[in-house]
Coordinates of C-alpha atoms in Angstrom, one line a residue:
M1 CA -30.1 26.1 -15.5
R2 CA -27.8 22.9 -15.8
V3 CA -25.4 24.1 -12.9
R4 CA -28.5 24.7 -10.9
N5 CA -29.6 21.2 -11.6
V6 CA -26.6 19.7 -11.4
Y7 CA -26.0 21.2 -8.0
L8 CA -29.7 19.8 -6.7
W9 CA -28.8 16.1 -7.6
C10 CA -25.6 15.8 -6.2
K11 CA -26.8 17.8 -2.8
R12 CA -29.3 14.9 -2.8
N13 CA -27.1 12.0 -4.3
V14 CA -24.0 11.9 -2.5
S15 CA -23.2 8.7 -1.6
D16 CA -19.2 8.3 -1.9
L17 CA -15.8 11.1 -2.8
V18 CA -17.0 11.3 -6.3
D19 CA -20.2 12.8 -5.8
D20 CA -18.5 14.9 -2.9
V21 CA -16.1 16.0 -5.3
L22 CA -18.7 17.0 -7.9
K23 CA -21.4 18.6 -5.4
I24 CA -18.1 20.8 -4.6
Q25 CA -16.8 21.8 -8.0
A26 CA -21.1 21.9 -8.8
E27 CA -21.0 24.5 -5.2
A28 CA -18.7 26.7 -6.5
K29 CA -20.4 27.0 -10.3
A30 CA -23.9 27.8 -9.2
A31 CA -22.3 30.5 -6.7
G32 CA -20.2 32.3 -9.7
E33 CA -16.9 31.8 -7.3
D34 CA -14.1 33.1 -9.0
Q35 CA -12.3 29.6 -6.8
A36 CA -14.7 27.4 -9.4
D37 CA -12.2 27.3 -12.3
L38 CA -9.6 25.8 -9.7
L39 CA -12.0 22.9 -9.8
T40 CA -12.4 21.7 -13.4
D41 CA -13.8 18.5 -15.5
V42 CA -9.9 17.9 -15.9
N43 CA -9.0 18.1 -11.8
V44 CA -12.0 15.9 -11.2
R45 CA -11.1 13.3 -13.4
Q46 CA -7.9 13.7 -12.1
V47 CA -8.8 13.2 -8.4
V48 CA -10.8 9.9 -9.6
A49 CA -8.2 8.3 -11.6
D50 CA -5.4 9.2 -8.0
I51 CA -8.5 7.2 -6.4
F52 CA -8.2 4.0 -8.4
G53 CA -4.6 4.2 -9.4
A54 CA -2.8 5.4 -6.3
G55 CA -5.4 4.4 -3.4
I56 CA -6.8 1.1 -5.1
D57 CA -4.4 -0.5 -7.7
T58 CA -1.5 0.3 -5.3
T59 CA -3.2 -1.9 -2.1
V60 CA -4.7 -4.5 -3.9
N61 CA -1.0 -5.4 -5.5
T62 CA 0.5 -5.4 -2.0
M63 CA -2.2 -7.4 -0.8
N64 CA -1.2 -10.0 -4.0
W65 CA 2.4 -9.8 -2.7
C66 CA 1.3 -10.4 1.0
I67 CA -0.7 -13.9 0.0
A68 CA 2.1 -14.7 -2.2
Y69 CA 5.1 -14.5 0.1
M70 CA 2.3 -16.3 2.8
V71 CA 1.7 -19.8 0.4
N72 CA 5.4 -19.6 -0.2
Y73 CA 6.3 -19.4 3.7
P74 CA 3.9 -20.9 5.5
D75 CA 6.2 -20.8 8.9
V76 CA 5.2 -17.1 8.8
Q77 CA 1.3 -17.3 7.8
T78 CA 1.2 -20.1 11.0
K79 CA 2.9 -17.2 13.6
V80 CA 0.6 -14.5 11.7
Q81 CA -2.3 -16.4 12.6
K82 CA -1.4 -17.2 16.1
E83 CA -0.9 -13.5 16.8
I84 CA -4.5 -13.1 15.3
D85 CA -5.9 -15.5 17.2
D86 CA -4.0 -14.4 20.7
V87 CA -4.5 -10.7 20.1
I88 CA -8.3 -10.4 18.6
G89 CA -9.5 -13.6 18.0
Q90 CA -12.4 -13.5 16.0
R91 CA -13.0 -10.3 16.8
L92 CA -12.2 -7.2 14.3
L93 CA -9.1 -5.3 14.3
T94 CA -9.0 -3.8 17.4
D95 CA -5.9 -3.8 18.9
K96 CA -3.5 -2.6 15.8
N97 CA -0.6 -1.8 17.6
K98 CA -0.3 -5.3 19.8
L99 CA 0.1 -7.0 16.5
P100 CA 3.8 -5.8 15.5
Y101 CA 4.2 -9.3 14.0
C102 CA 1.6 -9.0 11.2
E103 CA 2.6 -4.9 10.7
A104 CA 6.3 -6.4 10.2
V105 CA 5.9 -8.9 7.7
I106 CA 3.2 -6.6 5.9
H107 CA 6.8 -3.8 6.3
E108 CA 8.9 -7.1 4.4
V109 CA 6.2 -7.2 1.5
M110 CA 6.6 -3.4 1.4
R111 CA 10.7 -3.5 1.4
I112 CA 11.5 -6.7 -0.4
R113 CA 8.8 -5.8 -3.4
T114 CA 8.1 -2.1 -3.1
V115 CA 5.0 -1.1 -5.3
L116 CA 6.0 1.7 -6.8
P117 CA 9.7 1.3 -7.1
L118 CA 10.7 4.4 -9.1
N119 CA 7.9 6.4 -6.9
V120 CA 6.3 8.8 -8.9
P121 CA 8.0 11.9 -10.3
H122 CA 8.4 15.0 -9.2
L123 CA 9.2 18.4 -10.4
T124 CA 11.8 20.7 -8.9
L125 CA 10.5 24.1 -8.3
E126 CA 13.4 26.0 -8.5
D127 CA 17.6 25.7 -8.9
T128 CA 19.0 23.4 -6.5
S129 CA 22.4 20.7 -5.8
V130 CA 22.2 16.8 -4.3
G131 CA 25.0 15.2 -3.3
G132 CA 27.0 17.8 -5.1
Y133 CA 24.8 17.8 -8.7
N134 CA 23.1 20.7 -9.5
I135 CA 19.3 20.1 -10.3
P136 CA 17.9 22.9 -12.2
K137 CA 14.6 24.3 -11.8
G138 CA 12.2 22.3 -13.7
T139 CA 13.9 19.0 -13.6
Q140 CA 12.2 16.0 -13.1
I141 CA 12.9 13.6 -10.8
W142 CA 12.5 9.8 -9.5
T143 CA 13.5 8.4 -6.5
N144 CA 14.8 4.6 -6.8
L145 CA 12.7 3.0 -3.9
W146 CA 13.8 -0.2 -4.9
K147 CA 17.8 0.6 -4.6
L148 CA 17.1 1.7 -1.4
H149 CA 15.0 -1.3 -0.1
M150 CA 17.6 -4.0 -1.4
D151 CA 20.8 -1.7 -0.6
E152 CA 22.9 -4.0 2.0
K153 CA 24.3 -0.9 3.4
Y154 CA 21.1 -0.7 5.2
W155 CA 19.4 -4.4 5.0
M156 CA 21.6 -7.5 5.8
E157 CA 20.6 -10.1 3.0
P158 CA 18.0 -7.6 1.4
E159 CA 16.6 -10.5 -1.0
Q160 CA 16.1 -12.5 1.8
F161 CA 12.6 -12.3 3.2
R162 CA 12.5 -12.1 6.7
P163 CA 10.0 -9.9 9.0
E164 CA 12.0 -10.0 12.2
R165 CA 14.3 -7.1 10.7
F166 CA 11.5 -4.9 11.7
L167 CA 11.0 -6.3 14.9
D168 CA 13.2 -6.0 18.2
E169 CA 14.6 -9.1 20.4
D170 CA 11.7 -8.8 22.7
G171 CA 9.5 -9.0 19.3
Q172 CA 8.4 -5.5 19.6
A173 CA 8.0 -3.4 16.4
L174 CA 11.4 -1.1 16.4
P175 CA 11.2 2.5 15.4
K176 CA 10.7 3.7 11.5
Q177 CA 13.6 3.1 9.4
D178 CA 15.1 6.0 7.8
S179 CA 15.7 3.8 4.7
F180 CA 12.3 2.1 4.9
L181 CA 10.2 4.6 2.7
P182 CA 7.7 3.1 0.7
F183 CA 5.1 6.1 1.0
S184 CA 8.2 7.8 0.1
V185 CA 9.1 10.7 2.3
G186 CA 8.8 15.0 3.2
R187 CA 6.1 17.0 2.0
R188 CA 5.6 15.7 -1.1
A189 CA 5.1 12.4 0.4
C190 CA 2.2 9.8 -0.2
V191 CA -1.1 11.8 1.5
A192 CA -2.9 9.1 2.2
E193 CA -0.1 7.0 3.8
V194 CA -2.1 6.7 7.8
L195 CA -5.0 5.8 5.6
A196 CA -3.4 3.0 2.8
K197 CA -0.9 1.3 6.5
N198 CA -4.5 1.3 8.4
E199 CA -6.6 0.1 5.7
I200 CA -4.1 -2.7 4.5
L201 CA -3.2 -4.0 8.1
L202 CA -7.2 -4.4 8.1
I203 CA -7.4 -6.3 5.3
F204 CA -4.5 -8.8 5.9
T205 CA -5.8 -9.5 9.7
C206 CA -9.3 -9.9 8.3
L207 CA -7.7 -12.3 5.1
F208 CA -5.4 -14.6 7.8
Q209 CA -8.1 -14.9 10.3
Q210 CA -10.4 -16.4 8.4
F211 CA -8.4 -18.0 5.8
T212 CA -5.2 -20.5 5.1
F213 CA -3.9 -19.3 1.8
L214 CA -2.5 -22.6 -0.3
P215 CA -1.0 -24.0 -2.8
A216 CA -3.7 -24.7 -5.8
P217 CA -3.4 -28.1 -6.8
G218 CA -1.4 -29.1 -9.5
K219 CA -0.6 -25.4 -9.6
E220 CA 3.0 -24.2 -8.4
K221 CA 3.6 -22.3 -5.7
P222 CA 3.2 -18.2 -6.9
S223 CA 6.2 -16.6 -8.1
L224 CA 8.1 -14.0 -6.3
E225 CA 9.7 -13.0 -9.4
P226 CA 8.9 -9.2 -9.7
N227 CA 6.7 -8.2 -13.2
F228 CA 7.5 -5.1 -13.9
Q229 CA 5.0 -3.0 -15.9
A230 CA 4.7 0.5 -16.3
L231 CA 5.2 2.3 -12.9
V232 CA 4.7 -0.9 -10.5
T233 CA 6.0 -4.3 -9.6
R234 CA 2.9 -6.6 -9.8
C235 CA 2.9 -10.1 -9.1
I236 CA 3.2 -12.9 -11.8
P237 CA -0.3 -14.0 -11.9
Y238 CA -1.0 -17.0 -9.6
E239 CA -4.0 -19.5 -8.2
V240 CA -4.0 -20.3 -4.7
V241 CA -6.7 -21.9 -2.5
A242 CA -8.1 -20.2 0.3
R243 CA -9.3 -22.5 3.1
E244 CA -11.5 -21.7 5.6
R245 CA -10.0 -22.0 9.3
I246 CA -11.3 -23.5 12.4
S247 CA -10.8 -20.8 14.8
G248 CA -7.5 -21.7 15.8
D249 CA -6.3 -23.7 13.6
S250 CA -3.1 -23.1 10.9
G251 CA -4.8 -25.0 7.7
T252 CA -1.8 -25.9 7.2

């Protein structure tokens, strides 16, 4: 009876992903399916943790770094706003492929301050080898994305913030580089990569379409030094001013 009540409540009150997961779980239990054990309460909690940890926290941190870099590089912020003004004006973003400079800035932020520098741990399912090293089954693997993104073998002056490295001579986006892997690679790459890219670009363009970000009076500019906490590269907390823009005004 309890399962039936949960099922009826979920059926009437689905408003987000968590409700949907609970509905699916309740439907399976109500039907008495053997598959119900595959979506336990532990699984549900893990889904919610993944949403906040991988889906929200990483995006928030990326945007924090974007704002910090734009305040430190006002010339780049001006170029970003000019492209937004020229391409979309005051409309909502519908021209994703026509904003190469904005995307280049976001990519450069993702490279120079990789939010998940060691990715997330993976486990080998069988004995294998990489680069001449034998890796037994069940070995925990950590991928050093920070090292890849800061390797002089692939990036000229990697410590320098240069969005142009993602653009060709005509200012158009270059094909994706093998040495740029903020979402990892392969079948175990971030499943929400496409969603995350679109979400970050939408938030980024909306923010800089409407505001110019400046140092707060009497405060230092945001620090660009990485602040490593657990698995995440966070900004040192900072204060800035978000000045509302007049159309076409850089606000600087």
